[in-house]
Short mmCIF file of C-alpha atoms and ligand atoms in Angstrom, two decimals:
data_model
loop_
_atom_site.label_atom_id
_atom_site.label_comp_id
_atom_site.label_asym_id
_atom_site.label_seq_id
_atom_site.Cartn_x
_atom_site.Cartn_y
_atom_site.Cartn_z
CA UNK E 1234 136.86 36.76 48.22
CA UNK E 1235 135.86 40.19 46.57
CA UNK E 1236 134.41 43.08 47.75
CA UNK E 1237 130.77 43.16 47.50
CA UNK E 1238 130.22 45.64 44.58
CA UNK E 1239 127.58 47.78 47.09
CA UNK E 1240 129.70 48.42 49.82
CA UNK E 1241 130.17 52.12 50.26
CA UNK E 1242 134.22 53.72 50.12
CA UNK E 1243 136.23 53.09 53.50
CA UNK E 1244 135.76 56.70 54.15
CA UNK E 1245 132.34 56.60 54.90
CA UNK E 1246 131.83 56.53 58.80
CA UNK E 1247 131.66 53.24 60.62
CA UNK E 1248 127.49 53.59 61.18
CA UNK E 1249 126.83 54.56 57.32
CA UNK E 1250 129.36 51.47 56.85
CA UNK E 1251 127.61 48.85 58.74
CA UNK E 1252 123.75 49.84 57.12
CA UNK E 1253 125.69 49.41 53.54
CA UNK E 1254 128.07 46.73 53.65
CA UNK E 1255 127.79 42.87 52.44
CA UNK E 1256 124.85 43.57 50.44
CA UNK E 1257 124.53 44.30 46.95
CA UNK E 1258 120.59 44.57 46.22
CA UNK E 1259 121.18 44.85 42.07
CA UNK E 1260 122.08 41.35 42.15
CA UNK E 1261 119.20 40.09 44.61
CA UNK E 1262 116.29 41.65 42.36
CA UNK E 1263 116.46 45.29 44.19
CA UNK E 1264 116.43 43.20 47.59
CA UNK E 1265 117.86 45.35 50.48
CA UNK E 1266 119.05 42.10 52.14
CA UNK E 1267 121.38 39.68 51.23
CA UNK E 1268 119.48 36.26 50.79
CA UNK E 1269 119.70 32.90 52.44
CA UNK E 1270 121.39 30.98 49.99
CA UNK E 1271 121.17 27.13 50.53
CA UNK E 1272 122.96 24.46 49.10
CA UNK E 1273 125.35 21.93 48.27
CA UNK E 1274 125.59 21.21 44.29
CA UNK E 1275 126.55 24.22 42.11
CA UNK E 1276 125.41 23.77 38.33
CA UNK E 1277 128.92 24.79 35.87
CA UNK E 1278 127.18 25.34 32.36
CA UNK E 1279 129.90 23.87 29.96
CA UNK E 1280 132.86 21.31 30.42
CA UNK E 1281 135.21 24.12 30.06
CA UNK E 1282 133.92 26.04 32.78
CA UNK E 1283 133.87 22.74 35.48
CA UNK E 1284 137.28 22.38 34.19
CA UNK E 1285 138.86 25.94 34.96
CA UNK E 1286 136.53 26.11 37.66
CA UNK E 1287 136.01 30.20 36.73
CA UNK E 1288 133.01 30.91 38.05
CA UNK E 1289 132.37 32.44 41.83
CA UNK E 1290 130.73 30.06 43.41
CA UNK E 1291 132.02 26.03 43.29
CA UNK E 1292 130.63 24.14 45.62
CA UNK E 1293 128.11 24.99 49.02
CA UNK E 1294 130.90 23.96 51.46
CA UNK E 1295 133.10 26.27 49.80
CA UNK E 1296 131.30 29.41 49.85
CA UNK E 1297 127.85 30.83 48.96
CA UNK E 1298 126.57 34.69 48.73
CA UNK E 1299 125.62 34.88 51.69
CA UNK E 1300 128.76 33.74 53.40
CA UNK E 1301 130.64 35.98 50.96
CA UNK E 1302 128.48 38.64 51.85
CA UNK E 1303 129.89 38.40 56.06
CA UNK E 1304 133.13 37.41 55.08
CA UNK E 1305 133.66 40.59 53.08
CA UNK E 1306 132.21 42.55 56.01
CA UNK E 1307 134.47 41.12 58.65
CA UNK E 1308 137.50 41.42 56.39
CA UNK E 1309 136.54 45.33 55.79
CA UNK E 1310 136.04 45.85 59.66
CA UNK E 1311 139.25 43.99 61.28
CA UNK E 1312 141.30 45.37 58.13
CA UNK E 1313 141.98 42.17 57.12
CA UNK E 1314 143.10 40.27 53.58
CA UNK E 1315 140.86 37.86 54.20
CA UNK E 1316 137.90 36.42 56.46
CA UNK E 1317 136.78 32.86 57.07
CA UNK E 1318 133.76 31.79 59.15
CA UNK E 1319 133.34 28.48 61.06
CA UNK E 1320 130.35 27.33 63.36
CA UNK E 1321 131.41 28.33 66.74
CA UNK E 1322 133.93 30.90 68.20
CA UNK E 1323 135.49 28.04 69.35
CA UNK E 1324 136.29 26.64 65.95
CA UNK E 1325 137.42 29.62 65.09
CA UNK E 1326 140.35 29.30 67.58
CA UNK E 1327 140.80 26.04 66.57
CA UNK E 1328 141.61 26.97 63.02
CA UNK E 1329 143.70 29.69 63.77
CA UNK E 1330 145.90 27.88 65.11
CA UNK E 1331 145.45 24.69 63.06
CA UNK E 1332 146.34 27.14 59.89
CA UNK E 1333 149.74 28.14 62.04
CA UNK E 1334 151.23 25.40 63.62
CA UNK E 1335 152.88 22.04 63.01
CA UNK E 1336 154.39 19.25 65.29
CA UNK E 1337 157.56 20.28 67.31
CA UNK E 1338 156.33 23.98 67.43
CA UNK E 1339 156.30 25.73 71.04
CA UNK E 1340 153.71 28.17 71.06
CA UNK E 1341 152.36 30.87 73.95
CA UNK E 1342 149.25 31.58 75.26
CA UNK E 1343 147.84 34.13 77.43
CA UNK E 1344 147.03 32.88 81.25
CA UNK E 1345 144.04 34.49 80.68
CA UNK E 1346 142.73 32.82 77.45
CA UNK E 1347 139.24 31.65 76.96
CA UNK E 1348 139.08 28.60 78.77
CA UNK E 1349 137.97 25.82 76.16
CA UNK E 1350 141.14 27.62 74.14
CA UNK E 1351 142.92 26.03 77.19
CA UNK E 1352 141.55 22.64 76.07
CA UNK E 1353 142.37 23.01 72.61
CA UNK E 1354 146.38 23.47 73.14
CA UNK E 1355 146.31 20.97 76.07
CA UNK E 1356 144.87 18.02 74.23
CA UNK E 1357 144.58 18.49 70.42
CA UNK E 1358 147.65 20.55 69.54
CA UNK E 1359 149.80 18.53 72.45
CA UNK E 1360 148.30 15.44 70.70
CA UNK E 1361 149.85 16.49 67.33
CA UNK E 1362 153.18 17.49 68.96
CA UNK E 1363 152.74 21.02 69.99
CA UNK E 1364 153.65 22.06 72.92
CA UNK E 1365 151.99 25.04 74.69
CA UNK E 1366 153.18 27.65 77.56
CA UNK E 1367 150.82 29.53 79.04
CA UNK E 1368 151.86 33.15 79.82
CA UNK E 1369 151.20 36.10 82.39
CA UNK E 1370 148.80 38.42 80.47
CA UNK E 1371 150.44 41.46 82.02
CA UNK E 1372 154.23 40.48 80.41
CA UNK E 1373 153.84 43.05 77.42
CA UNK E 1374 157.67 43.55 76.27
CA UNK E 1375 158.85 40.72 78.73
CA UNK E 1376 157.32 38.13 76.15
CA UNK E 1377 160.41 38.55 74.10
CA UNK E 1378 162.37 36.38 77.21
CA UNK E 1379 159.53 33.37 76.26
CA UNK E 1380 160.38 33.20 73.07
CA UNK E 1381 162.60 30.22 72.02
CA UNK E 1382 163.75 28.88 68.62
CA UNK E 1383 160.74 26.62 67.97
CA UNK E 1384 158.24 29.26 69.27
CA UNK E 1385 155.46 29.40 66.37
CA UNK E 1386 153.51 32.03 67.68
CA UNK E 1387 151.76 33.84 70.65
CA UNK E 1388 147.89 33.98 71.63
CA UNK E 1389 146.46 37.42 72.76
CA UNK E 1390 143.03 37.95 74.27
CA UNK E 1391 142.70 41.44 75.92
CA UNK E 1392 141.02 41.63 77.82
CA UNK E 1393 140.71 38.07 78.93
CA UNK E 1394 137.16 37.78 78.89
CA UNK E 1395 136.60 36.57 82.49
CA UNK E 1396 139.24 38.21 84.28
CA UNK E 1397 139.79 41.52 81.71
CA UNK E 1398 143.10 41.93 81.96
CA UNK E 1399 144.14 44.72 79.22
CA UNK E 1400 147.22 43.17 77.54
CA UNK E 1401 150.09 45.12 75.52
CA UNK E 1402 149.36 43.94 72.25
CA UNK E 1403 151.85 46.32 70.32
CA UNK E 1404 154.56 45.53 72.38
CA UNK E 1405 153.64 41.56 71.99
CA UNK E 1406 153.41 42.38 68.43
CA UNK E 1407 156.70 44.08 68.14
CA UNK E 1408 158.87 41.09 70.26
CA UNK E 1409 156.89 38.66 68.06
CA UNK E 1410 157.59 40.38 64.71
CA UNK E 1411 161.72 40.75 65.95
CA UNK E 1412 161.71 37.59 66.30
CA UNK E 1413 159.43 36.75 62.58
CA UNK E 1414 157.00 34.94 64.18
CA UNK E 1415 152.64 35.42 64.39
CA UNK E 1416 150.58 36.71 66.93
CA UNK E 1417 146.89 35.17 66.99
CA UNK E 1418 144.33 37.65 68.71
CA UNK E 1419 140.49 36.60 70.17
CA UNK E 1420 139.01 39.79 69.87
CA UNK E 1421 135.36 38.80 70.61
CA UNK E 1422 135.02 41.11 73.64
CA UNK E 1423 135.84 44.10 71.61
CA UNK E 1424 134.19 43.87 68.42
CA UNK E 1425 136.42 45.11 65.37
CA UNK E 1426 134.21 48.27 66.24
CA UNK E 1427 135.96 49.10 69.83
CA UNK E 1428 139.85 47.24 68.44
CA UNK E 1429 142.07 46.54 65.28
CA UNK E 1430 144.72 43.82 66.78
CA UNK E 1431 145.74 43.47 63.16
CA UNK E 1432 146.35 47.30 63.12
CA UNK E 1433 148.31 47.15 66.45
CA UNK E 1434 150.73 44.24 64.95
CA UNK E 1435 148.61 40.66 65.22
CA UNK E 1436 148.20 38.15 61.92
CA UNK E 1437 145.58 36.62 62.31
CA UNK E 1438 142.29 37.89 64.64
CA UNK E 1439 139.00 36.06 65.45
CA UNK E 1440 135.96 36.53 66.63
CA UNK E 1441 132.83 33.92 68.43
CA UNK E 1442 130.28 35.99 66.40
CA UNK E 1443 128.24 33.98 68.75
CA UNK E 1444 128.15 37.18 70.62
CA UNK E 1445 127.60 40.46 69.90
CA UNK E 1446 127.78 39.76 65.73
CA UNK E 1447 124.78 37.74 66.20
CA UNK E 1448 123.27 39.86 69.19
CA UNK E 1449 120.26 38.38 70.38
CA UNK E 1450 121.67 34.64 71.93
CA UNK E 1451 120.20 32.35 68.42
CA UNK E 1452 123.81 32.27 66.54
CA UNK E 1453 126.69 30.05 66.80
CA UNK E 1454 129.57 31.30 64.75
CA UNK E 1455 133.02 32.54 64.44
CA UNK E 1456 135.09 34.70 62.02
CA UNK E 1457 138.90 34.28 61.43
CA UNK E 1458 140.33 37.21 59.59
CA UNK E 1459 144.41 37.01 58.09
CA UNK E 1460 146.83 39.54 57.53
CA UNK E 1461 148.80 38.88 54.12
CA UNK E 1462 151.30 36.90 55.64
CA UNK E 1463 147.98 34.85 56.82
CA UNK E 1464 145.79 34.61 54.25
CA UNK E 1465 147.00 31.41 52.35
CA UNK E 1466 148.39 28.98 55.45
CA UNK E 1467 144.28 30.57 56.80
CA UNK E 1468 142.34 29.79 53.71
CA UNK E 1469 144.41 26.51 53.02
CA UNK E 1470 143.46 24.48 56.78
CA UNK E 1471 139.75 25.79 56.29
CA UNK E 1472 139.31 24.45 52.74
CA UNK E 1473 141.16 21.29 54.14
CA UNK E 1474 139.13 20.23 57.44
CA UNK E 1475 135.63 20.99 55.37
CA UNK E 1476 134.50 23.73 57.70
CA UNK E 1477 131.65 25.74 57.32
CA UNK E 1478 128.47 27.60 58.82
CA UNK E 1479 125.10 27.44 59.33
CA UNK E 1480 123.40 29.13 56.43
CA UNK E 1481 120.92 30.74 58.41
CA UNK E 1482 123.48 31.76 61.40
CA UNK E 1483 125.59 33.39 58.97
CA UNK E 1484 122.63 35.45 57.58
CA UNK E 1485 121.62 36.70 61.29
CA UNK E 1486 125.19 37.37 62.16
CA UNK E 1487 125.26 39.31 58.41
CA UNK E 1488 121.63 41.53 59.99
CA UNK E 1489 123.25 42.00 63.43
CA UNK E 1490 126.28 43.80 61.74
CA UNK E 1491 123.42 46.70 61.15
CA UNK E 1492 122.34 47.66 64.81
CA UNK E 1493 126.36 46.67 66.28
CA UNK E 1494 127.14 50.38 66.15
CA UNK E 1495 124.03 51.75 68.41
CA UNK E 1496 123.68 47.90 70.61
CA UNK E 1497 127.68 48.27 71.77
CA UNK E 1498 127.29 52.20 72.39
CA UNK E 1499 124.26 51.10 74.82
CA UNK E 1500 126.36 48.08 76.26
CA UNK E 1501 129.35 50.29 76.77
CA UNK E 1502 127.54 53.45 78.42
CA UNK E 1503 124.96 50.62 80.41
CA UNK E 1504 128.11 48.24 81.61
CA UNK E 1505 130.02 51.55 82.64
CA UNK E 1506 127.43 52.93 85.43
CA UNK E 1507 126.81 49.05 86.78
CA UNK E 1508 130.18 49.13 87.12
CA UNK E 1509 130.54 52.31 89.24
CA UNK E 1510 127.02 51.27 91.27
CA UNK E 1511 128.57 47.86 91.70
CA UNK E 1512 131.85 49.34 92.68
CA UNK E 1513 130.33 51.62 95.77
CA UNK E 1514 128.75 48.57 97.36
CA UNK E 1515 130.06 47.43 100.47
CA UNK E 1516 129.53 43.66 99.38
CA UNK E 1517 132.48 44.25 96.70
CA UNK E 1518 136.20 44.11 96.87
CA UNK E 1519 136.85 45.18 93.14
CA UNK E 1520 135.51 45.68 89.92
CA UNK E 1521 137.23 44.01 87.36
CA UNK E 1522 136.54 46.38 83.95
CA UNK E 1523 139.40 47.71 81.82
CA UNK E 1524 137.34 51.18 80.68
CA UNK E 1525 137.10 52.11 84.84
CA UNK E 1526 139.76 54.83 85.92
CA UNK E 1527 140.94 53.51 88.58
CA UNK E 1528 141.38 49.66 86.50
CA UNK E 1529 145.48 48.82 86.32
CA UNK E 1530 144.25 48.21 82.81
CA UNK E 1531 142.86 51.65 81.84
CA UNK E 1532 145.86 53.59 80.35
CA UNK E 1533 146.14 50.86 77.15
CA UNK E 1534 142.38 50.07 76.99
CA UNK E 1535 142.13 54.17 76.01
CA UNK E 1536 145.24 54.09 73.95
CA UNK E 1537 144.35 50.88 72.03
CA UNK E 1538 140.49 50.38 72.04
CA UNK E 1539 137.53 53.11 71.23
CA UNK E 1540 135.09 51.61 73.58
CA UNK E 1541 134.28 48.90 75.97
CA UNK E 1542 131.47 46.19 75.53
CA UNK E 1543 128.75 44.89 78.22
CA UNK E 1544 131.10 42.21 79.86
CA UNK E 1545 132.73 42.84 83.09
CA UNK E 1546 133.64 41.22 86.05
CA UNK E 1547 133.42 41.84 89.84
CA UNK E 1548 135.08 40.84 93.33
CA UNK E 1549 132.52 39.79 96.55
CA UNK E 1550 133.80 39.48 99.88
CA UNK E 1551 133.64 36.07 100.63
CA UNK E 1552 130.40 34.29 100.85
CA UNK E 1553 129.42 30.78 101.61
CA UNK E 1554 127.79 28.97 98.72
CA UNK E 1555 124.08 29.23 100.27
CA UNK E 1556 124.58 33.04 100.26
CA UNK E 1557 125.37 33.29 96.90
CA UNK E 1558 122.97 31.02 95.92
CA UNK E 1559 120.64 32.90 97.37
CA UNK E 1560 121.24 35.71 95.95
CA UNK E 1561 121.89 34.96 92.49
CA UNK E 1562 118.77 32.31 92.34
CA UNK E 1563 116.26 34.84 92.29
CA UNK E 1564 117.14 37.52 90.17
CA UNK E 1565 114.52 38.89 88.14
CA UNK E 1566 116.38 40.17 85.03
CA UNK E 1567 119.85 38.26 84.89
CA UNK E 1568 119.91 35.41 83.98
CA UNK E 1569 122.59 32.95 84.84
CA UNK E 1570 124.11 31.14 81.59
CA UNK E 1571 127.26 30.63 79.53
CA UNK E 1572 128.15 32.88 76.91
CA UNK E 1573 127.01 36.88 76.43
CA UNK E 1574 126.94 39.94 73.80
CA UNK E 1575 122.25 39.49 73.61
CA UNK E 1576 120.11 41.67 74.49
CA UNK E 1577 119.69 40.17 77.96
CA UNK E 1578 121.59 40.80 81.09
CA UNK E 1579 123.63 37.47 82.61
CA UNK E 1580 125.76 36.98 85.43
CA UNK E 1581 128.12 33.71 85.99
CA UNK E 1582 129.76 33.01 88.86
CA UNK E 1583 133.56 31.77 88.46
CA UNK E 1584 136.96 30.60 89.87
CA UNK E 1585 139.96 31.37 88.12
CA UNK E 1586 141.86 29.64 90.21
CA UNK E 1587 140.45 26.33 89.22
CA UNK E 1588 142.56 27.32 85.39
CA UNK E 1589 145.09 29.95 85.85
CA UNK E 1590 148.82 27.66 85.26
CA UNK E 1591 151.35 30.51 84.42
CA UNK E 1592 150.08 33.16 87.19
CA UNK E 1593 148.73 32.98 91.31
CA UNK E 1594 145.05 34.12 91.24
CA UNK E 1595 144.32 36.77 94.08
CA UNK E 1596 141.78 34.57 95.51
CA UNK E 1597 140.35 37.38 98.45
CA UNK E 1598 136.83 36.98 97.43
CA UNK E 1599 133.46 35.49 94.93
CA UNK E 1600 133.91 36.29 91.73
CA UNK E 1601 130.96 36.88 89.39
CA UNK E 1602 131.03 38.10 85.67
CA UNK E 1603 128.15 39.93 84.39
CA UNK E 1604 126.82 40.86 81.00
CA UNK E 1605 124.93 44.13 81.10
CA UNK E 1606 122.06 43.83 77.96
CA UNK E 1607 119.99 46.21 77.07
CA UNK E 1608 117.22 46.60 80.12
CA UNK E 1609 116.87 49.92 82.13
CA UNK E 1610 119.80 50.10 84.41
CA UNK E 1611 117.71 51.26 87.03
CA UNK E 1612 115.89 48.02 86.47
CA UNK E 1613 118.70 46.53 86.71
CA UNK E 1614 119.69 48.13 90.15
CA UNK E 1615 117.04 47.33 91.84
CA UNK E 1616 117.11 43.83 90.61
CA UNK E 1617 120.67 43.92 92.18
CA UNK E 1618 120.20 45.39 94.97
CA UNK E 1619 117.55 42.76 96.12
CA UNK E 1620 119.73 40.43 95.21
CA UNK E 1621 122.41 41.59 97.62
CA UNK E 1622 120.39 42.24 100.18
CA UNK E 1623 119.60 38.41 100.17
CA UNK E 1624 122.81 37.67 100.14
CA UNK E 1625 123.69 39.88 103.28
CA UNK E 1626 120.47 38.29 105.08
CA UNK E 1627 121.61 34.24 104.33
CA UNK E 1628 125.18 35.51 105.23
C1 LIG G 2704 132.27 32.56 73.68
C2 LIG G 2704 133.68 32.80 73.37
C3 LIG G 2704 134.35 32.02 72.43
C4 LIG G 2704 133.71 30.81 71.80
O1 LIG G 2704 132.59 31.09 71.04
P1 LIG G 2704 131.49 29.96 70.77
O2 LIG G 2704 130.76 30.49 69.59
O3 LIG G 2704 130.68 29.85 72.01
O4 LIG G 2704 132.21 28.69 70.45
C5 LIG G 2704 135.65 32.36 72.13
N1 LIG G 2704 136.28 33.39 72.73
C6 LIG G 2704 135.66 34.15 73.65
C7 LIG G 2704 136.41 35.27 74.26
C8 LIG G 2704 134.37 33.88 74.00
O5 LIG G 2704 133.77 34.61 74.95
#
């Protein structure tokens, strides 16, 4: 998986990087963009090359340009050896830990983890013999005591992307590496623009380009990128299960990489002051976002991370079910949906204690996750504060 021969020196800076990278427009006829290429069969001009199998490209399933293109772009941004994509963000996961594990291994996951990650070690890998413990996100150094013999490797997501708890993934990294085993890191809240897990210690890091890759809520996909300790046991499970993309998903997730810079600098600076406006309302208890001063989380978001994305989460005093419903039915703007990281604002309501095993959920009030997109925040106010004030008149 080579470098695309365009792509500008790592020293250029990150916004030159992302207008230049995974494109090469000498080979596509002076092209600026990277085509869609389609297909299955790949011709091999002479018996000796079908035999040695030389050339670039093999077979569809097994890579194309264009998938080249956004591998080589995700490996450059995370750091990596080498990037693999998959359909979803959730198959992804799954193959980072497919590539990792094997039956009698113990491995641990954060309490905080992505829920359908949840599903995945509770009834695939337990299925195949692998045996899960779910940990307190908030352990950093402590992991070290979880670690047994048989202990394959430990899951990071920081922050946990409903309930953004900032984990310490250098200090998870260092126990891990002490004891010589891997540290698998979701990173799809962050971007490889705003954190590095591999940098900070982790082997393997993935992404549901679903979100913010993509951008605008028409992509399903997911990036895993390895470490060289990775790469093989990574590339070996993906070749093996048969996995891969959506030709045209991995083109629009390859386009989005060119506006991720100036869309996550209006997320971060847009999520930020909803934040503080939500935070001085008297109809919430908390604000749950890692880049806020007063967060417990703040001190290692700003030593680990260079910004924060549009996803955050918030505490309401307690409201009955009609209230809410009130409120949240007629919003203008937000809409009210699974996954985030568009152009359009979105707010979920949630219950972590309905999935939290390892840790006792503070469970003083509604909580509601928003994703701020790219409207006018005063828009976006008033849409709230209509909203509230519904709720306080059905409460
Ligand atoms: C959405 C999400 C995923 C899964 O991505 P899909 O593309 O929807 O499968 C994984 N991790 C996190 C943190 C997510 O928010």
């Amino acid at each position: 998986m080579s470098k695309s021969s365009s792509s500008p020196p790592g020293n250029k800076r990150i916004k030159t990087r992302l207008a230049h990278m995974g494109r090469d427009p000498g080979q596509n006829y002076g092209f600026i963009n990277t085509p869609i290429y389609r297909g299955s069969t790949i011709l091999y001009p002479t018996v000796e090359a079908y035999d040695t199998k030389s050339q670039p490209y093999t077979y569809g399933r097994r890579g194309t340009p264009t998938i080249r293109a956004l591998e080589d772009s995700i490996s450059e941004l995370e750091g990596g050896e080498l990037t693999v994509l998959t359909p979803s963000g959730l198959n992804a996961i799954a193959c980072a830990l497919l590539a990792l594990v094997e039956a009698g291994d113990h491995i641990l996951v954060t309490d905080s983890a992505y829920q359908p990650t949840r599903r995945i070690c509770n009834r695939l890998l337990k299925r195949i013999g692998v045996e899960t413990e779910f940990y307190d996100p908030l352990i950093g150094a402590g992991i070290g005591d979880l670690i047994r013999d048989n202990t394959r490797l430990i899951y990071v997501e920081s922050p946990g992307s409903q309930t953004f708890e900032i984990q310490d993934i250098p200090a998870i990294c260092e126990a891990a590496r002490a004891r010589g085993i891997f540290v698998v890191a979701d990173n799809t809240w962050a971007t490889p623009l705003y954190c590095n897990p591999l940098a900070l210690g982790a082997d393997l890091v993935l992404h549901a380009g679903t979100k913010y890759f993509g951008g605008h809520a028409d992509v399903n996909l997911g990036t895993v990128t390895a470490n060289a300790k990775t790469a093989d046991a990574l590339k070996g499970v993906h070749g093996d299960i048969g996995v891969c993309p959506s030709p045209e998903d991995v083109f629009l997730s390859l386009r989005g990489l060119r506006t991720l810079a100036i869309r996550l600098e209006q997320h971060h600076q847009a999520a930020i002051e909803m934040a503080h406006w939500l935070q001085d309302r008297d109809e919430v208890i908390r604000v749950l976002h890692p880049a806020l001063e007063s967060d417990p989380g703040y001190a290692l978001w700003e030593r680990d991370f260079r910004g924060a994305s549009g996803l955050f989460s918030v505490i309401l005093k307690p409201v009955e079910r009609s209230a809410l419903a009130a409120m949240l039915d007629d919003l203008e703007l937000f809409g009210m949906g699974a996954s985030w990281g568009s152009f359009e604002s979105l707010v979920i309501p949630f219950n972590p204690s309905s999935y939290r095993s390892a840790t006792a959920w503070r469970n003083d009030g509604q909580a509601l996750r928003f994703h701020i997109g790219l409207e006018d925040v005063e828009d976006l106010k008033e849409d709230l504060d209509k909203g509230l004030e519904r709720l306080r008149g059905a409460s």
